[in-house]
Short mmCIF file of C-alpha atoms in Angstrom, two decimals:
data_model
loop_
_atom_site.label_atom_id
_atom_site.label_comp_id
_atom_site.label_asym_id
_atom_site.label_seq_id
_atom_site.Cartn_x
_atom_site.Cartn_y
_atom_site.Cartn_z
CA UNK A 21 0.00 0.00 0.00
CA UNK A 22 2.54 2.84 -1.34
CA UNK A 23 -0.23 4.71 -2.90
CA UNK A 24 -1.16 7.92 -1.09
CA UNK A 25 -4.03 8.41 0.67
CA UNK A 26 -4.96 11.59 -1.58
CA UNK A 27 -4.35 12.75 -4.83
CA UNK A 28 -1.49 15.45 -3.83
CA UNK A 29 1.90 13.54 -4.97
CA UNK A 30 4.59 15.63 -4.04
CA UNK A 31 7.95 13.67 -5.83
CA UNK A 32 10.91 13.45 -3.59
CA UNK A 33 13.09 15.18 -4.89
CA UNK A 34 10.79 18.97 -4.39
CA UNK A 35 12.03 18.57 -1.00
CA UNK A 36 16.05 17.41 -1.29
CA UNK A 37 16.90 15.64 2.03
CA UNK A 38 16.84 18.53 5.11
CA UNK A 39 13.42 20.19 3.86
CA UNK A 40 12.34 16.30 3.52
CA UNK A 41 13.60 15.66 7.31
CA UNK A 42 12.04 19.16 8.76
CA UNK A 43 8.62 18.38 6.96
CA UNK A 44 7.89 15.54 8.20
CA UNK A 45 9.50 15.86 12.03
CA UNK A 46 7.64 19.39 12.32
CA UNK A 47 5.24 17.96 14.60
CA UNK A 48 7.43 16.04 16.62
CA UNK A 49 7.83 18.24 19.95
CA UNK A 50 9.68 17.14 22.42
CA UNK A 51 7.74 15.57 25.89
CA UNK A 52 10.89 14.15 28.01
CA UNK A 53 12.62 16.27 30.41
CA UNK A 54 15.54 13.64 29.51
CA UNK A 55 15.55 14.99 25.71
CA UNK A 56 17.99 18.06 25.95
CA UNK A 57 18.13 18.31 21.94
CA UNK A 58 16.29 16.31 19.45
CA UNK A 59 15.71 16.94 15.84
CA UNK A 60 17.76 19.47 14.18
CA UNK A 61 21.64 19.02 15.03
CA UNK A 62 23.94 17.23 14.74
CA UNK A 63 23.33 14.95 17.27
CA UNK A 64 20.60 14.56 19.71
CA UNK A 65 21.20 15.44 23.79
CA UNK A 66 20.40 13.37 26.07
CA UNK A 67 20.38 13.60 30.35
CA UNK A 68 20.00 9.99 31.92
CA UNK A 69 19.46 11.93 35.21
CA UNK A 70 21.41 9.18 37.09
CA UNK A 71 19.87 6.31 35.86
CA UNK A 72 21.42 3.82 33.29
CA UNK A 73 20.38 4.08 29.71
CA UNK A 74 19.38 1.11 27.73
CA UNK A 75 19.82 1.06 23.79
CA UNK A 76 18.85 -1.39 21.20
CA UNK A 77 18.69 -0.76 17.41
CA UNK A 78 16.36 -2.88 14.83
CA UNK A 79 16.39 -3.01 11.01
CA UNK A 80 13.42 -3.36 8.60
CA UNK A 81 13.87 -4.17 4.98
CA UNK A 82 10.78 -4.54 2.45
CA UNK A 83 10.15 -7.77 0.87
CA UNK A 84 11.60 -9.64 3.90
CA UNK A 85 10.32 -7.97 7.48
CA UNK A 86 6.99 -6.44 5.75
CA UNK A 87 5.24 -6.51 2.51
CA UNK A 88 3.64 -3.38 1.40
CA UNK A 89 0.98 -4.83 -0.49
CA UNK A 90 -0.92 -5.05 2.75
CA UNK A 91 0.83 -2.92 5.68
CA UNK A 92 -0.38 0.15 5.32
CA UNK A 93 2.33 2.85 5.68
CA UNK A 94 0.99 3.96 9.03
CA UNK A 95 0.72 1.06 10.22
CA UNK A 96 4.17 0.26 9.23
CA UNK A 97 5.47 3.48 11.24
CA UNK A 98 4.01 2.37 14.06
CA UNK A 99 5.42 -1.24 14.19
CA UNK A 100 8.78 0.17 13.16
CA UNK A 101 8.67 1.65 16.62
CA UNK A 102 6.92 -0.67 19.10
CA UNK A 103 8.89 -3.63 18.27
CA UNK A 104 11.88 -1.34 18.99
CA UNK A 105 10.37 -0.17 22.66
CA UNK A 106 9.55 -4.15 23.39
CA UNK A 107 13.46 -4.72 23.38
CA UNK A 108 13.80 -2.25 25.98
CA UNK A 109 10.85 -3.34 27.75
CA UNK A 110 12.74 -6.61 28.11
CA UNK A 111 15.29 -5.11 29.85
CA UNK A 112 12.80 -4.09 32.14
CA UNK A 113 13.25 -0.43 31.13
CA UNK A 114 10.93 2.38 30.28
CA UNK A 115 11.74 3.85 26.66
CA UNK A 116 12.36 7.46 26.54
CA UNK A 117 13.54 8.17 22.95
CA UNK A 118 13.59 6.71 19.57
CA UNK A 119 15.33 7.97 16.35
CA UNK A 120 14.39 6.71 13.09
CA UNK A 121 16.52 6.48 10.09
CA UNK A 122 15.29 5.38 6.43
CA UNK A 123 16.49 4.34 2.73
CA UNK A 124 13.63 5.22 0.49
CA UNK A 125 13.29 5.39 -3.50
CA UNK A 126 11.39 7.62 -5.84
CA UNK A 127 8.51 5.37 -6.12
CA UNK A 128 7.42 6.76 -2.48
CA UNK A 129 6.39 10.42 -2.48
CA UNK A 130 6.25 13.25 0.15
CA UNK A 131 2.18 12.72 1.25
CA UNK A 132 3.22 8.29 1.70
CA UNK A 133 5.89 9.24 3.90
CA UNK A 134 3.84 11.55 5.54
CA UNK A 135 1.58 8.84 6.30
CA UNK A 136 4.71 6.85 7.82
CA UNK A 137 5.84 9.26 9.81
CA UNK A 138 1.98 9.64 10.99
CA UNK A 139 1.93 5.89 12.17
CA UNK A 140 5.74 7.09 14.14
CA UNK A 141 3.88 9.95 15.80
CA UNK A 142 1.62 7.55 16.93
CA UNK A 143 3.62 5.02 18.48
CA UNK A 144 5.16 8.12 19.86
CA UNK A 145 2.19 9.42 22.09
CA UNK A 146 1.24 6.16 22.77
CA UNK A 147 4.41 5.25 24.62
CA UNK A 148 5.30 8.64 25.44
CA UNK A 149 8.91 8.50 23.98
CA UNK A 150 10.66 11.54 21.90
CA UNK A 151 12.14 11.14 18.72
CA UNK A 152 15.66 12.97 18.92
CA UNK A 153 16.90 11.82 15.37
CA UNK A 154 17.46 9.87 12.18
CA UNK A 155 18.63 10.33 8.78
CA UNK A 156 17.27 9.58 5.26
CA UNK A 157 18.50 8.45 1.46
CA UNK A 158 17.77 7.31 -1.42
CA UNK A 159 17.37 3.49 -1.64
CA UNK A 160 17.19 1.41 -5.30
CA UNK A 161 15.96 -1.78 -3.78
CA UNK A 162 12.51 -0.66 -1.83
CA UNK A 163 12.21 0.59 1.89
CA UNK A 164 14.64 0.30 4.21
CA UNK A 165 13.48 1.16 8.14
CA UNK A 166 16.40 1.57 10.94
CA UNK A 167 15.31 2.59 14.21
CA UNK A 168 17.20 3.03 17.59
CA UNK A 169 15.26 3.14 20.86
CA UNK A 170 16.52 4.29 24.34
CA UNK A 171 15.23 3.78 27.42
CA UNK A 172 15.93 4.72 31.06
CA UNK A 173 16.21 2.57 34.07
CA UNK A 174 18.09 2.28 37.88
CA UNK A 175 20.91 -0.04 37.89
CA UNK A 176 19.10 -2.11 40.51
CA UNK A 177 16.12 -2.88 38.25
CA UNK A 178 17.70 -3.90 35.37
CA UNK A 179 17.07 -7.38 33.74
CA UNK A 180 19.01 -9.60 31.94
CA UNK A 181 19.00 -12.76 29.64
CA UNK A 182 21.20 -14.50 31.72
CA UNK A 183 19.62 -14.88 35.68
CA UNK A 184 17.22 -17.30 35.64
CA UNK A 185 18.07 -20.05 38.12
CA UNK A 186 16.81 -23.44 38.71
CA UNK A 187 13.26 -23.85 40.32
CA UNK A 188 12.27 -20.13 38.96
CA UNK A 189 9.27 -19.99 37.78
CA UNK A 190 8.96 -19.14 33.56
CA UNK A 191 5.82 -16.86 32.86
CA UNK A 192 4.88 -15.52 29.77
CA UNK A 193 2.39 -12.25 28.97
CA UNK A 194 -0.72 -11.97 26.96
CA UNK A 195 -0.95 -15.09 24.65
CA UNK A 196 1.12 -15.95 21.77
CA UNK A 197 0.14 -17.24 18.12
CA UNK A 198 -1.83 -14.28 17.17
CA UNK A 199 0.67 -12.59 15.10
CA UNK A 200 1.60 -15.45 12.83
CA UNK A 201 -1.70 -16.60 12.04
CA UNK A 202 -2.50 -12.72 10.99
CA UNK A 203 0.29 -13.21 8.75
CA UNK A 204 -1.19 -16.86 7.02
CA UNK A 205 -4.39 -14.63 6.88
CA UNK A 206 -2.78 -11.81 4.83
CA UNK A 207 -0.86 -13.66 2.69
CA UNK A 208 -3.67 -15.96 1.73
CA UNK A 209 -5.97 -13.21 0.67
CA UNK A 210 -3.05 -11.18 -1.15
CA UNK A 211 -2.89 -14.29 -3.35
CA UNK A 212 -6.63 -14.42 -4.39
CA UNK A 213 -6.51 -10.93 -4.65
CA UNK A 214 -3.49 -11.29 -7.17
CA UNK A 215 -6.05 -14.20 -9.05
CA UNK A 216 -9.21 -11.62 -9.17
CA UNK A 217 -8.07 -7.97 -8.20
CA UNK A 218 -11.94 -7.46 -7.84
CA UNK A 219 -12.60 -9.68 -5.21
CA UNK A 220 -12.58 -7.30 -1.48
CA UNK A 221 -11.95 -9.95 1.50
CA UNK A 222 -14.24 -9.54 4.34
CA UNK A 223 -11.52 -9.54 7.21
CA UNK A 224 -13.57 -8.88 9.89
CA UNK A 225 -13.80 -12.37 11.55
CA UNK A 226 -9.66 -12.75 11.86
CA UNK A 227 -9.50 -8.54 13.41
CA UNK A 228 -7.95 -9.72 16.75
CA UNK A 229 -4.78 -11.92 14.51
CA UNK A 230 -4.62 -9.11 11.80
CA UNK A 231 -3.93 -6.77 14.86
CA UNK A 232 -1.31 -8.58 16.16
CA UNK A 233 0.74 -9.05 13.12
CA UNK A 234 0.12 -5.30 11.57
CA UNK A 235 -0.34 -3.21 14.79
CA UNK A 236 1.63 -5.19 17.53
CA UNK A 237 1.94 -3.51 20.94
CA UNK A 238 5.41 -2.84 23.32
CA UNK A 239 4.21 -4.30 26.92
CA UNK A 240 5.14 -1.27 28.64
CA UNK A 241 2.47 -2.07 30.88
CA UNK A 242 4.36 -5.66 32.12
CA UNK A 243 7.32 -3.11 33.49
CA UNK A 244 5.02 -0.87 35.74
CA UNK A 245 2.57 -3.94 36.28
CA UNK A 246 5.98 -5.60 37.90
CA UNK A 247 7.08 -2.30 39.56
CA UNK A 248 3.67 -2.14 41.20
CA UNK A 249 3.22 -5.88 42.81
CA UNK A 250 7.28 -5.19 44.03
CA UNK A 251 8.25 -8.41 41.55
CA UNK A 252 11.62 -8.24 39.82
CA UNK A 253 11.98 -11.16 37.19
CA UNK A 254 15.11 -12.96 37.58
CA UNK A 255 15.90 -12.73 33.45
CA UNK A 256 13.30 -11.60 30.39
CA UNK A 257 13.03 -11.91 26.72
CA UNK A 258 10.65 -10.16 24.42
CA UNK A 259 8.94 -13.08 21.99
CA UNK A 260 9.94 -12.06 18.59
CA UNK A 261 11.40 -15.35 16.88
CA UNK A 262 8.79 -17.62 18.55
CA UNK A 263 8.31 -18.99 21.70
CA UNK A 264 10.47 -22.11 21.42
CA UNK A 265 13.57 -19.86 20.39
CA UNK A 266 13.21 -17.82 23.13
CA UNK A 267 12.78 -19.75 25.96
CA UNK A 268 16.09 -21.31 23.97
CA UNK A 269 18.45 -18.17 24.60
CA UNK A 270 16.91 -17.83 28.33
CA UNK A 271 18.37 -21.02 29.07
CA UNK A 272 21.44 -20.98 27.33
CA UNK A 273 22.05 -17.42 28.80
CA UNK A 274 21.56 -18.47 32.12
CA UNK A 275 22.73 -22.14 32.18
CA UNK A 276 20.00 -23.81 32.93
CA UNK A 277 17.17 -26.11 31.56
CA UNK A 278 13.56 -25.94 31.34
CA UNK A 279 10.07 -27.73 31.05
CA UNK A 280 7.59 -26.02 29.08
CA UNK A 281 3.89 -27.26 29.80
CA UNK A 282 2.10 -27.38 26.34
CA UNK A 283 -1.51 -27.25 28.38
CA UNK A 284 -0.46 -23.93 29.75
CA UNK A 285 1.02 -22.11 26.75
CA UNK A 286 -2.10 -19.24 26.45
CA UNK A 287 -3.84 -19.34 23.09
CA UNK A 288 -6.56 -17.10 22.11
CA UNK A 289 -9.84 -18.86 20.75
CA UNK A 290 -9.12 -16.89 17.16
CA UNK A 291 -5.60 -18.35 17.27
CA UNK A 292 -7.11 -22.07 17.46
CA UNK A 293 -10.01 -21.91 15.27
CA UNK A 294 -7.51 -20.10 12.39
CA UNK A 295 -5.43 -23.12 13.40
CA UNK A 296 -8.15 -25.95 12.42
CA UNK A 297 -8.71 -23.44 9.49
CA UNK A 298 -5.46 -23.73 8.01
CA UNK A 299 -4.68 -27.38 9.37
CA UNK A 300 -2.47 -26.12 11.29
CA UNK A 301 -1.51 -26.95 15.32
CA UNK A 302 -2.05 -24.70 17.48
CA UNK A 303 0.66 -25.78 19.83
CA UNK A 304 3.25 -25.91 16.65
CA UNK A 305 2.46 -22.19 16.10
CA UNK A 306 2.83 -20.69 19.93
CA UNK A 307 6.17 -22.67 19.59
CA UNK A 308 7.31 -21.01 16.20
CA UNK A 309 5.28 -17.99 15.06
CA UNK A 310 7.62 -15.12 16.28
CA UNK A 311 6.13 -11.67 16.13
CA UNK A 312 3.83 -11.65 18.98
CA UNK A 313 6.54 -9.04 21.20
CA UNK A 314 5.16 -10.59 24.25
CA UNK A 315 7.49 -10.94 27.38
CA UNK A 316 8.82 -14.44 28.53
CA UNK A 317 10.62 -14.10 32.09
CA UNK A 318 11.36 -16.23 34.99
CA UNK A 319 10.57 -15.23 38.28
CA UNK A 320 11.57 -16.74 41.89
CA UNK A 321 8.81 -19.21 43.48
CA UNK A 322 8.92 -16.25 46.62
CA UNK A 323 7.16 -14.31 44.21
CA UNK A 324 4.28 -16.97 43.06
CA UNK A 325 1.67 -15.54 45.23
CA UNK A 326 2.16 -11.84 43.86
CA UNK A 327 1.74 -12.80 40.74
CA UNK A 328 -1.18 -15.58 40.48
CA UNK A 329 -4.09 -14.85 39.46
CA UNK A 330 -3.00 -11.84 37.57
CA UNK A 331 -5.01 -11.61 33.60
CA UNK A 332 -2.05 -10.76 32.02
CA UNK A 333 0.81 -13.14 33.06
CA UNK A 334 0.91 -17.23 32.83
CA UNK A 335 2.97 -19.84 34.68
CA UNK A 336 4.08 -21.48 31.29
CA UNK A 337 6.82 -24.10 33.42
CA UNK A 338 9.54 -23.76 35.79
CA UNK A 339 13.26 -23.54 35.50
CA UNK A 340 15.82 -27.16 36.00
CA UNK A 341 19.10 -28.14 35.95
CA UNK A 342 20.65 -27.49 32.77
CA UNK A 343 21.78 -31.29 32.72
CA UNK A 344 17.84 -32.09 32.58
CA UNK A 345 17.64 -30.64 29.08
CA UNK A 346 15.23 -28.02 27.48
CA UNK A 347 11.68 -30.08 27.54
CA UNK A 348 8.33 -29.62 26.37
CA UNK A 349 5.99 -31.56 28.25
CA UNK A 350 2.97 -32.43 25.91
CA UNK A 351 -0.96 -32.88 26.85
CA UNK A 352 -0.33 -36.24 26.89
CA UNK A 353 2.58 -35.90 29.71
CA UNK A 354 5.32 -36.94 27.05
CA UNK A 355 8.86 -35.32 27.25
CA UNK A 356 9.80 -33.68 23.65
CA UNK A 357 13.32 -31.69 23.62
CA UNK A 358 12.52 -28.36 22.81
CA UNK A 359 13.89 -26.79 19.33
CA UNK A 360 14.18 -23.87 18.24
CA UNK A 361 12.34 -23.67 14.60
CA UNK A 362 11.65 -19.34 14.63
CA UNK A 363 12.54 -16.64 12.57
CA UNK A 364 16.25 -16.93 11.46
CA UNK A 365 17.87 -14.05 10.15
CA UNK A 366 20.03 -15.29 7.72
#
């Protein structure tokens, strides 16, 4: 979807680059009392105010993270920065600031990236984060997204990959599937659309999976939810290359093994009805989708009670020895090793 939402197409090159960059960042003010400088220098200014700062970068290339022909530019925007704030989420930070930096050809014009930089604004004043920065060129090979998120956090609270110990508990947020099965959804009905270009899909039953996968969410809310019932996970992961592979790199971080109870893994009734749609298994799915930028953490059995009970967070299994392996533990009460079958980047 690189056509613009009105007739106006404004090429490109009207603008040259700094015009391009003050156009479409002229309604990005400034909210943080951490953002000294943003957009504008030569570099952006930042105070941590005596807290660490946390930093991850992410790259997005068309035609292999996102497909244009259905993820709307806004939309796009808008993902281009949550899945960005979910890394620092997993550190058990709050994001602050993002900058943004993009490779763009002369098939896009002015008004489409206007629309992108509408879904960034968005994502923006959602999560209350600045953006200080970025750069843009030309690209001959489609859209290419770059983005760089900060966050802010006390030494004390920070969480890593590599603390989970044996007995800890191993919780996961939301549910997980969603995102994957949004994706079989899209890219069934871009191919009958490609066979009859007059046929419109009626999307409306599959709106919670199509969510997922084209509007996914940061859980920002999982790091003040924690702050607030005095719980500090032992290690975290946002769940972006599927459960399975996850869960993986917690336990090989942290030396230790696992068992994963399939009965508990949360599924949303959309999730397994798509499933029987598609033939697919459920199970299969939470294991290997990717994209669903929940957060997977282990927590210490002192801090069960605080947490049960709670909507938004599931005892998925428990932490073991690392000699006892990595184990999924099936309806059926059958050991499987767990493998890692997720997004790979190469």
């Amino acid at each position: 979807m690189t056509e613009d939402t009105n007739n106006t197409r404004t090429p490109l090159s009207e603008l040259g680059e700094f015009t391009l960059i003050n156009h479409l960042t002229r309604n990005f003010l400034n909210k943080r009392n951490t953002s000294i400088k943003g957009v504008g220098d030569d570099a952006a200014v930042i105070d941590p105010c005596n807290e660490q700062v946390v930093l991850t970068t992410d790259i997005l290339i068309e035609g292999v993270h996102f497909d244009l022909s259905y993820m709307p530019l806004k939309h796009l925007g808008y993902k281009a920065v949550v899945v960005n704030l979910s890394d620092v989420c997993a550190m058990n930070a709050i994001p602050t600031q993002v900058t943004v930096s993009i490779a763009v050809s002369n098939r896009f014009s002015v008004e489409a990236l206007e629309d992108f930089y509408a879904g960034i604004k968005t994502a923006c004043d959602i999560y209350d984060v600045d953006l200080v920065g970025g750069d843009t060129t030309s690209s001959v090979t489609g859209l290419v997204i770059s983005v760089t998120a900060i966050g802010m956090i006390k030494s004390e609270n920070i969480v890593y990959r590599n603390g989970a110990k044996p007995n800890d508990l191993l919780v996961v947020t939301g549910d997980i599937g969603g995102a994957y099965m949004g994706l079989q959804v899209l890219e069934r009905e871009k191919e009958v659309f490609k066979v009859n270009p007059n046929n419109q899909p009626d999307l409306s039953m599959y709106s919670y999976i199509i969510e997922r996968q084209l509007k996914p969410e940061a859980r920002k809310d999982i790091v003040e939810l924690l702050k607030n019932l005095k719980v500090k996970p032992t290690s975290m992961i946002d769940i972006s290359d599927g459960l399975s592979s996850e869960i993986i790199h917690l336990c090989k971080q942290s030396e230790v093994g696992v068992e994963l109870y399939e009965n508990k893994i949360p599924l949303d009734p959309q999730v397994i009805s798509v499933c029987e749609e598609f033939d697919l298994d459920s199970t299969t799915i939470a294991l290997s989708g990717g994209e669903d930028y929940e957060l997977l953490m282990t927590v210490s059995q002192q801090d069960y009670d605080k947490i049960k009970g709670n909507p938004n967070l599931t005892v998925i299994g428990f932490i073991t020895e690392a000699a006892a392996g990595m184990n999924l533990i099936t309806r059926a009460e059958t050991k499987i090793e767990l493998i890692a079958r997720g997004w790979k980047s190469f």
